[in-house]
PDB file of C-alpha atoms and ligand atoms in Angstrom:
ATOM      1  CA  UNK A 411      -0.321 -13.628  -1.350  1.00  0.00           C
ATOM      2  CA  UNK A 412       1.731 -12.542  -4.298  1.00  0.00           C
ATOM      3  CA  UNK A 413       2.960  -9.028  -4.970  1.00  0.00           C
ATOM      4  CA  UNK A 414       3.799  -8.815  -8.631  1.00  0.00           C
ATOM      5  CA  UNK A 415       4.463  -6.438 -11.499  1.00  0.00           C
ATOM      6  CA  UNK A 416       3.911  -7.064 -15.180  1.00  0.00           C
ATOM      7  CA  UNK A 417       5.847  -5.016 -17.704  1.00  0.00           C
ATOM      8  CA  UNK A 418       5.932  -4.996 -21.470  1.00  0.00           C
ATOM      9  CA  UNK A 419       5.953  -2.522 -24.338  1.00  0.00           C
ATOM     10  CA  UNK A 420       2.699  -1.057 -25.626  1.00  0.00           C
ATOM     11  CA  UNK A 421       0.951  -3.746 -27.668  1.00  0.00           C
ATOM     12  CA  UNK A 422       2.650  -6.642 -25.877  1.00  0.00           C
ATOM     13  CA  UNK A 423      -0.665  -7.818 -24.463  1.00  0.00           C
ATOM     14  CA  UNK A 424       0.289  -7.080 -20.880  1.00  0.00           C
ATOM     15  CA  UNK A 425      -3.198  -5.857 -19.921  1.00  0.00           C
ATOM     16  CA  UNK A 426      -4.824  -9.092 -21.077  1.00  0.00           C
ATOM     17  CA  UNK A 427      -2.122 -11.217 -19.470  1.00  0.00           C
ATOM     18  CA  UNK A 428      -2.426  -9.210 -16.256  1.00  0.00           C
ATOM     19  CA  UNK A 429      -6.136 -10.044 -15.964  1.00  0.00           C
ATOM     20  CA  UNK A 430      -5.582 -13.785 -16.390  1.00  0.00           C
ATOM     21  CA  UNK A 431      -2.520 -14.022 -14.160  1.00  0.00           C
ATOM     22  CA  UNK A 432      -4.138 -11.957 -11.399  1.00  0.00           C
ATOM     23  CA  UNK A 433      -7.239 -14.147 -11.479  1.00  0.00           C
ATOM     24  CA  UNK A 434      -5.084 -17.252 -11.048  1.00  0.00           C
ATOM     25  CA  UNK A 435      -3.377 -15.819  -7.968  1.00  0.00           C
ATOM     26  CA  UNK A 436      -6.565 -14.296  -6.521  1.00  0.00           C
ATOM     27  CA  UNK A 437      -5.165 -10.764  -6.530  1.00  0.00           C
ATOM     28  CA  UNK A 438      -6.379  -7.563  -8.195  1.00  0.00           C
ATOM     29  CA  UNK A 439      -4.755  -6.457 -11.464  1.00  0.00           C
ATOM     30  CA  UNK A 440      -4.113  -2.747 -11.027  1.00  0.00           C
ATOM     31  CA  UNK A 441      -3.557  -0.958 -14.329  1.00  0.00           C
ATOM     32  CA  UNK A 442      -2.544   2.703 -14.159  1.00  0.00           C
ATOM     33  CA  UNK A 443      -3.590   3.075 -17.819  1.00  0.00           C
ATOM     34  CA  UNK A 444      -7.090   1.760 -16.983  1.00  0.00           C
ATOM     35  CA  UNK A 445      -7.293   3.992 -13.900  1.00  0.00           C
ATOM     36  CA  UNK A 446      -6.382   7.020 -16.030  1.00  0.00           C
ATOM     37  CA  UNK A 447      -8.866   6.032 -18.751  1.00  0.00           C
ATOM     38  CA  UNK A 448     -11.641   5.779 -16.130  1.00  0.00           C
ATOM     39  CA  UNK A 449     -10.795   9.298 -14.915  1.00  0.00           C
ATOM     40  CA  UNK A 450     -10.796  10.610 -18.483  1.00  0.00           C
ATOM     41  CA  UNK A 451     -14.186   8.956 -19.095  1.00  0.00           C
ATOM     42  CA  UNK A 452     -15.624  10.408 -15.876  1.00  0.00           C
ATOM     43  CA  UNK A 453     -14.112  13.834 -16.671  1.00  0.00           C
ATOM     44  CA  UNK A 454     -12.576  14.158 -13.210  1.00  0.00           C
ATOM     45  CA  UNK A 455      -9.967  16.822 -12.535  1.00  0.00           C
ATOM     46  CA  UNK A 456      -7.272  14.146 -12.713  1.00  0.00           C
ATOM     47  CA  UNK A 457      -8.749  12.879 -15.976  1.00  0.00           C
ATOM     48  CA  UNK A 458      -8.590  16.337 -17.518  1.00  0.00           C
ATOM     49  CA  UNK A 459      -4.949  16.653 -16.489  1.00  0.00           C
ATOM     50  CA  UNK A 460      -3.886  13.161 -17.566  1.00  0.00           C
ATOM     51  CA  UNK A 461      -5.862  13.050 -20.823  1.00  0.00           C
ATOM     52  CA  UNK A 462      -3.633  15.491 -22.675  1.00  0.00           C
ATOM     53  CA  UNK A 463      -0.480  13.532 -21.920  1.00  0.00           C
ATOM     54  CA  UNK A 464      -2.109  10.259 -22.912  1.00  0.00           C
ATOM     55  CA  UNK A 465      -3.363  11.615 -26.245  1.00  0.00           C
ATOM     56  CA  UNK A 466       0.227  12.518 -27.134  1.00  0.00           C
ATOM     57  CA  UNK A 467       1.674   9.222 -25.934  1.00  0.00           C
ATOM     58  CA  UNK A 468       3.609  11.021 -23.194  1.00  0.00           C
ATOM     59  CA  UNK A 469       3.844   9.826 -19.612  1.00  0.00           C
ATOM     60  CA  UNK A 470       1.642  11.500 -17.060  1.00  0.00           C
ATOM     61  CA  UNK A 471       3.968  13.211 -14.516  1.00  0.00           C
ATOM     62  CA  UNK A 472       5.367  10.847 -11.893  1.00  0.00           C
ATOM     63  CA  UNK A 473       3.822  12.508  -8.832  1.00  0.00           C
ATOM     64  CA  UNK A 474       0.339  12.552 -10.395  1.00  0.00           C
ATOM     65  CA  UNK A 475       0.592   8.873 -11.314  1.00  0.00           C
ATOM     66  CA  UNK A 476       2.019   7.877  -7.950  1.00  0.00           C
ATOM     67  CA  UNK A 477      -0.694   9.709  -5.970  1.00  0.00           C
ATOM     68  CA  UNK A 478      -3.372   7.939  -7.987  1.00  0.00           C
ATOM     69  CA  UNK A 479      -1.718   4.539  -7.528  1.00  0.00           C
ATOM     70  CA  UNK A 480      -1.332   5.072  -3.767  1.00  0.00           C
ATOM     71  CA  UNK A 481      -5.076   5.646  -3.386  1.00  0.00           C
ATOM     72  CA  UNK A 482      -5.844   2.494  -5.350  1.00  0.00           C
ATOM     73  CA  UNK A 483      -3.356   0.417  -3.328  1.00  0.00           C
ATOM     74  CA  UNK A 484      -5.095   1.487  -0.117  1.00  0.00           C
ATOM     75  CA  UNK A 485      -8.280  -0.292  -1.131  1.00  0.00           C
ATOM     76  CA  UNK A 486      -9.048  -3.476   0.797  1.00  0.00           C
ATOM     77  CA  UNK A 487      -8.624  -5.915  -2.087  1.00  0.00           C
ATOM     78  CA  UNK A 488      -4.988  -4.881  -2.537  1.00  0.00           C
ATOM     79  CA  UNK A 489      -4.022  -5.161   1.132  1.00  0.00           C
ATOM     80  CA  UNK A 490      -2.003  -8.369   0.822  1.00  0.00           C
ATOM     81  CA  UNK A 491      -1.344  -8.903  -2.853  1.00  0.00           C
ATOM     82  CA  UNK A 492      -1.640  -7.249  -6.257  1.00  0.00           C
ATOM     83  CA  UNK A 493      -0.387  -7.336  -9.812  1.00  0.00           C
ATOM     84  CA  UNK A 494       0.679  -3.917 -11.010  1.00  0.00           C
ATOM     85  CA  UNK A 495       0.261  -3.331 -14.748  1.00  0.00           C
ATOM     86  CA  UNK A 496       1.936  -0.185 -16.093  1.00  0.00           C
ATOM     87  CA  UNK A 497       3.663   0.943 -12.929  1.00  0.00           C
ATOM     88  CA  UNK A 498       6.532   1.629 -12.356  1.00  0.00           C
ATOM     89  CA  UNK A 499       7.400   2.987 -15.785  1.00  0.00           C
ATOM     90  CA  UNK A 500      10.259   5.297 -14.753  1.00  0.00           C
ATOM     91  CA  UNK A 501      13.195   4.947 -12.384  1.00  0.00           C
ATOM     92  CA  UNK A 502      11.619   7.636 -10.161  1.00  0.00           C
ATOM     93  CA  UNK A 503       8.488   5.478  -9.866  1.00  0.00           C
ATOM     94  CA  UNK A 504      10.585   2.503  -8.698  1.00  0.00           C
ATOM     95  CA  UNK A 505      11.661   4.596  -5.709  1.00  0.00           C
ATOM     96  CA  UNK A 506       8.086   5.641  -4.962  1.00  0.00           C
ATOM     97  CA  UNK A 507       6.894   2.027  -5.080  1.00  0.00           C
ATOM     98  CA  UNK A 508       9.800   0.892  -2.876  1.00  0.00           C
ATOM     99  CA  UNK A 509       8.737   3.464  -0.270  1.00  0.00           C
ATOM    100  CA  UNK A 510       5.102   2.412  -0.463  1.00  0.00           C
ATOM    101  CA  UNK A 511       5.954  -1.251   0.002  1.00  0.00           C
ATOM    102  CA  UNK A 512       8.505  -0.603   2.757  1.00  0.00           C
ATOM    103  CA  UNK A 513       5.809   1.276   4.700  1.00  0.00           C
ATOM    104  CA  UNK A 514       3.545  -1.756   4.319  1.00  0.00           C
ATOM    105  CA  UNK A 515       6.347  -4.173   5.201  1.00  0.00           C
ATOM    106  CA  UNK A 516       5.787  -6.027   1.946  1.00  0.00           C
ATOM    107  CA  UNK A 517       8.519  -7.236  -0.397  1.00  0.00           C
ATOM    108  CA  UNK A 518       7.991  -7.433  -4.155  1.00  0.00           C
ATOM    109  CA  UNK A 519       8.129 -11.021  -5.289  1.00  0.00           C
ATOM    110  CA  UNK A 520       8.505 -10.964  -9.042  1.00  0.00           C
ATOM    111  CA  UNK A 521       8.464  -8.731 -12.121  1.00  0.00           C
ATOM    112  CA  UNK A 522       7.184 -10.360 -15.308  1.00  0.00           C
ATOM    113  CA  UNK A 523       8.621  -8.817 -18.474  1.00  0.00           C
ATOM    114  CA  UNK A 524       6.899  -9.553 -21.786  1.00  0.00           C
ATOM    115  CA  UNK A 525       8.985  -9.118 -24.907  1.00  0.00           C
ATOM    116  CA  UNK A 526       7.949  -8.839 -28.575  1.00  0.00           C
ATOM    117  CA  UNK A 527       9.419  -7.450 -31.785  1.00  0.00           C
ATOM    118  CA  UNK A 528       8.587  -3.814 -32.626  1.00  0.00           C
ATOM    119  CA  UNK A 529       6.935  -4.657 -35.967  1.00  0.00           C
ATOM    120  CA  UNK A 530       4.619  -7.116 -34.233  1.00  0.00           C
ATOM    121  CA  UNK A 531       3.797  -4.554 -31.535  1.00  0.00           C
ATOM    122  CA  UNK A 532       2.950  -1.913 -34.136  1.00  0.00           C
ATOM    123  CA  UNK A 533       0.746  -4.334 -36.091  1.00  0.00           C
ATOM    124  CA  UNK A 534      -1.145  -5.372 -32.961  1.00  0.00           C
ATOM    125  CA  UNK A 535      -1.740  -1.809 -31.869  1.00  0.00           C
ATOM    126  CA  UNK A 536      -2.994  -0.689 -35.257  1.00  0.00           C
ATOM    127  CA  UNK A 537      -5.379  -3.651 -35.189  1.00  0.00           C
ATOM    128  CA  UNK A 538      -6.511  -2.672 -31.679  1.00  0.00           C
ATOM    129  CA  UNK A 539      -7.042   0.922 -32.831  1.00  0.00           C
ATOM    130  CA  UNK A 540      -9.392  -0.442 -35.437  1.00  0.00           C
ATOM    131  CA  UNK A 541     -11.261  -2.679 -32.976  1.00  0.00           C
ATOM    132  CA  UNK A 542     -11.377  -0.566 -29.807  1.00  0.00           C
ATOM    133  CA  UNK A 543     -10.781   2.964 -31.064  1.00  0.00           C
ATOM    134  CA  UNK A 544      -8.222   3.811 -28.377  1.00  0.00           C
ATOM    135  CA  UNK A 545      -7.336   7.406 -29.153  1.00  0.00           C
ATOM    136  CA  UNK A 546      -3.630   6.868 -28.392  1.00  0.00           C
ATOM    137  CA  UNK A 547      -3.336   4.059 -30.962  1.00  0.00           C
ATOM    138  CA  UNK A 548      -2.412   6.190 -33.986  1.00  0.00           C
ATOM    139  CA  UNK A 549       0.912   5.443 -35.672  1.00  0.00           C
ATOM    140  CA  UNK A 550       2.740   8.619 -34.574  1.00  0.00           C
ATOM    141  CA  UNK A 551       1.577   8.270 -30.985  1.00  0.00           C
ATOM    142  CA  UNK A 552       2.399   4.555 -30.958  1.00  0.00           C
ATOM    143  CA  UNK A 553       5.958   5.345 -32.118  1.00  0.00           C
ATOM    144  CA  UNK A 554       6.310   7.804 -29.261  1.00  0.00           C
ATOM    145  CA  UNK A 555       5.043   5.248 -26.727  1.00  0.00           C
ATOM    146  CA  UNK A 556       7.519   2.644 -28.023  1.00  0.00           C
ATOM    147  CA  UNK A 557      10.327   5.212 -27.844  1.00  0.00           C
ATOM    148  CA  UNK A 558       9.464   6.126 -24.239  1.00  0.00           C
ATOM    149  CA  UNK A 559       9.374   2.442 -23.365  1.00  0.00           C
ATOM    150  CA  UNK A 560      12.922   2.055 -24.708  1.00  0.00           C
ATOM    151  CA  UNK A 561      14.272   5.231 -23.108  1.00  0.00           C
ATOM    152  CA  UNK A 562      12.434   5.421 -19.771  1.00  0.00           C
ATOM    153  CA  UNK A 563      11.136   1.942 -19.017  1.00  0.00           C
ATOM    154  CA  UNK A 564      14.048  -0.273 -20.119  1.00  0.00           C
ATOM    155  CA  UNK A 565      16.105   1.119 -17.211  1.00  0.00           C
ATOM    156  CA  UNK A 566      13.316  -0.067 -14.889  1.00  0.00           C
ATOM    157  CA  UNK A 567      13.719  -3.579 -16.306  1.00  0.00           C
ATOM    158  CA  UNK A 568      17.462  -3.364 -15.777  1.00  0.00           C
ATOM    159  CA  UNK A 569      16.988  -2.300 -12.160  1.00  0.00           C
ATOM    160  CA  UNK A 570      14.705  -5.243 -11.376  1.00  0.00           C
ATOM    161  CA  UNK A 571      17.006  -7.589 -13.263  1.00  0.00           C
ATOM    162  CA  UNK A 572      19.856  -6.407 -11.036  1.00  0.00           C
ATOM    163  CA  UNK A 573      17.705  -7.246  -8.013  1.00  0.00           C
ATOM    164  CA  UNK A 574      17.284 -10.758  -9.374  1.00  0.00           C
ATOM    165  CA  UNK A 575      13.467 -10.657  -9.518  1.00  0.00           C
ATOM    166  CA  UNK A 576      12.935 -10.170 -13.263  1.00  0.00           C
ATOM    167  CA  UNK A 577      11.163 -13.000 -15.105  1.00  0.00           C
ATOM    168  CA  UNK A 578      11.518 -12.454 -18.886  1.00  0.00           C
ATOM    169  CA  UNK A 579       8.773 -13.974 -20.981  1.00  0.00           C
ATOM    170  CA  UNK A 580       8.310 -14.345 -24.748  1.00  0.00           C
ATOM    171  CA  UNK A 581       5.136 -12.400 -25.505  1.00  0.00           C
ATOM    172  CA  UNK A 582       4.800 -13.398 -29.151  1.00  0.00           C
ATOM    173  CA  UNK A 583       2.861 -16.702 -28.951  1.00  0.00           C
ATOM    174  CA  UNK A 584      -0.729 -17.670 -28.135  1.00  0.00           C
ATOM    175  CA  UNK A 585      -2.435 -15.813 -25.288  1.00  0.00           C
ATOM    176  CA  UNK A 586      -3.001 -19.000 -23.270  1.00  0.00           C
ATOM    177  CA  UNK A 587       0.508 -20.360 -23.743  1.00  0.00           C
ATOM    178  CA  UNK A 588       1.960 -17.103 -22.454  1.00  0.00           C
ATOM    179  CA  UNK A 589      -0.388 -17.062 -19.447  1.00  0.00           C
ATOM    180  CA  UNK A 590       0.591 -20.631 -18.543  1.00  0.00           C
ATOM    181  CA  UNK A 591       4.293 -19.811 -18.845  1.00  0.00           C
ATOM    182  CA  UNK A 592       3.868 -16.656 -16.760  1.00  0.00           C
ATOM    183  CA  UNK A 593       2.044 -18.489 -13.973  1.00  0.00           C
ATOM    184  CA  UNK A 594       4.686 -21.235 -13.926  1.00  0.00           C
ATOM    185  CA  UNK A 595       7.507 -18.675 -13.771  1.00  0.00           C
ATOM    186  CA  UNK A 596       5.850 -16.824 -10.876  1.00  0.00           C
ATOM    187  CA  UNK A 597       5.182 -20.059  -9.010  1.00  0.00           C
ATOM    188  CA  UNK A 598       8.830 -21.062  -9.359  1.00  0.00           C
ATOM    189  CA  UNK A 599       9.881 -17.636  -8.057  1.00  0.00           C
ATOM    190  CA  UNK A 600       7.458 -17.832  -5.098  1.00  0.00           C
ATOM    191  CA  UNK A 601       8.739 -21.297  -4.175  1.00  0.00           C
ATOM    192  CA  UNK A 602      12.422 -20.316  -4.364  1.00  0.00           C
TER     193      UNK A 602
HETATM  194  P1  ADP B 823       0.414   1.044 -23.069  1.00  0.00           P
HETATM  195  O1  ADP B 823       1.290   0.195 -22.222  1.00  0.00           O
HETATM  196  O2  ADP B 823      -0.278   0.288 -24.150  1.00  0.00           O
HETATM  197  O3  ADP B 823       1.109   2.264 -23.604  1.00  0.00           O
HETATM  198  P2  ADP B 823      -1.287   1.808 -20.745  1.00  0.00           P
HETATM  199  O4  ADP B 823      -2.738   1.521 -20.780  1.00  0.00           O
HETATM  200  O5  ADP B 823      -0.464   1.041 -19.769  1.00  0.00           O
HETATM  201  O6  ADP B 823      -0.816   1.600 -22.240  1.00  0.00           O
HETATM  202  O7  ADP B 823      -1.057   3.370 -20.491  1.00  0.00           O
HETATM  203  C1  ADP B 823      -1.697   4.338 -21.276  1.00  0.00           C
HETATM  204  C2  ADP B 823      -1.148   5.733 -20.984  1.00  0.00           C
HETATM  205  O8  ADP B 823      -1.386   6.057 -19.603  1.00  0.00           O
HETATM  206  C3  ADP B 823       0.362   5.892 -21.138  1.00  0.00           C
HETATM  207  O9  ADP B 823       0.729   6.150 -22.468  1.00  0.00           O
HETATM  208  C4  ADP B 823       0.622   7.097 -20.227  1.00  0.00           C
HETATM  209  O10 ADP B 823       0.211   8.308 -20.824  1.00  0.00           O
HETATM  210  C5  ADP B 823      -0.322   6.823 -19.069  1.00  0.00           C
HETATM  211  N1  ADP B 823       0.345   6.045 -18.000  1.00  0.00           N
HETATM  212  C6  ADP B 823       0.005   4.786 -17.579  1.00  0.00           C
HETATM  213  N2  ADP B 823       0.814   4.368 -16.602  1.00  0.00           N
HETATM  214  C7  ADP B 823       1.699   5.369 -16.385  1.00  0.00           C
HETATM  215  C8  ADP B 823       2.800   5.545 -15.505  1.00  0.00           C
HETATM  216  N3  ADP B 823       3.165   4.578 -14.635  1.00  0.00           N
HETATM  217  N4  ADP B 823       3.479   6.718 -15.544  1.00  0.00           N
HETATM  218  C9  ADP B 823       3.124   7.687 -16.400  1.00  0.00           C
HETATM  219  N5  ADP B 823       2.118   7.588 -17.269  1.00  0.00           N
HETATM  220  C10 ADP B 823       1.395   6.446 -17.270  1.00  0.00           C
END
C-alpha cells in the first residue's frame, strides 16, 4: 500500500485531488486542515486553540498539529497506507513525520507537488470564499497563507526533492487531467 503526501499552495486544489488520488489507491486522505476544521466545528479544546491561528492564516504550532496527526495515523484505516494532505508544512514537521514512520517501519514513497501561478490561486480562493464561505478565504488572510507557503513550506519541497521522491505536477488544468497525471506519476514511482 502506498504512503504518499500531496503538497500545493492554498487554492491549488490539493484537497480535491487528494480525495480522488486516495480513492484510486484505496488509502485514506488525511487532511490536517479538515481535521482542524472538524475540531473547530465541534468546539473541542483543540478546536478553540487552533481556530484563532486559522482565522489569521497562521500555522497552528507544530507540536499541536503533530499530536493531532499522530492520533489520526493510529486509526486502523491508516495502518498500511495513507495520503497526507497539508502535512508536513514546516521543516520541523518533516522530522516529526520521519520519526513516526521510522517507528512504524514504513518508508514514504512519493510526494506530489501541485504548482499554479499566484494570480490563479488568488482567483480560485476568492471564488471558493464566495461558494463555501471558508472564513480564512479573505484576501488579506489568503496573502498571508501564500506567503507562509513560500517561506515555510517551499523548504519542505526542497527537502523531499533532495531525497529524490518529489513528483512535481502542473495544477492549472482540468481536475480530471491532473488526477490522471498524478496517479500515473505515483504508479511510475511505486514501480521504480
Ligand atoms: P490551505 O492549504 O488552503 O491553506 P488547509 O485546509 O490545508 O488549507 O489548512 C487550513 C489551515 O489549517 C492552515 O492555514 C493552518 O492554519 C492549519 N494547518 C493545516 N495543516 C497544518 C500544518 N501541517 N501545520 C500547521 N498548521 C496547519
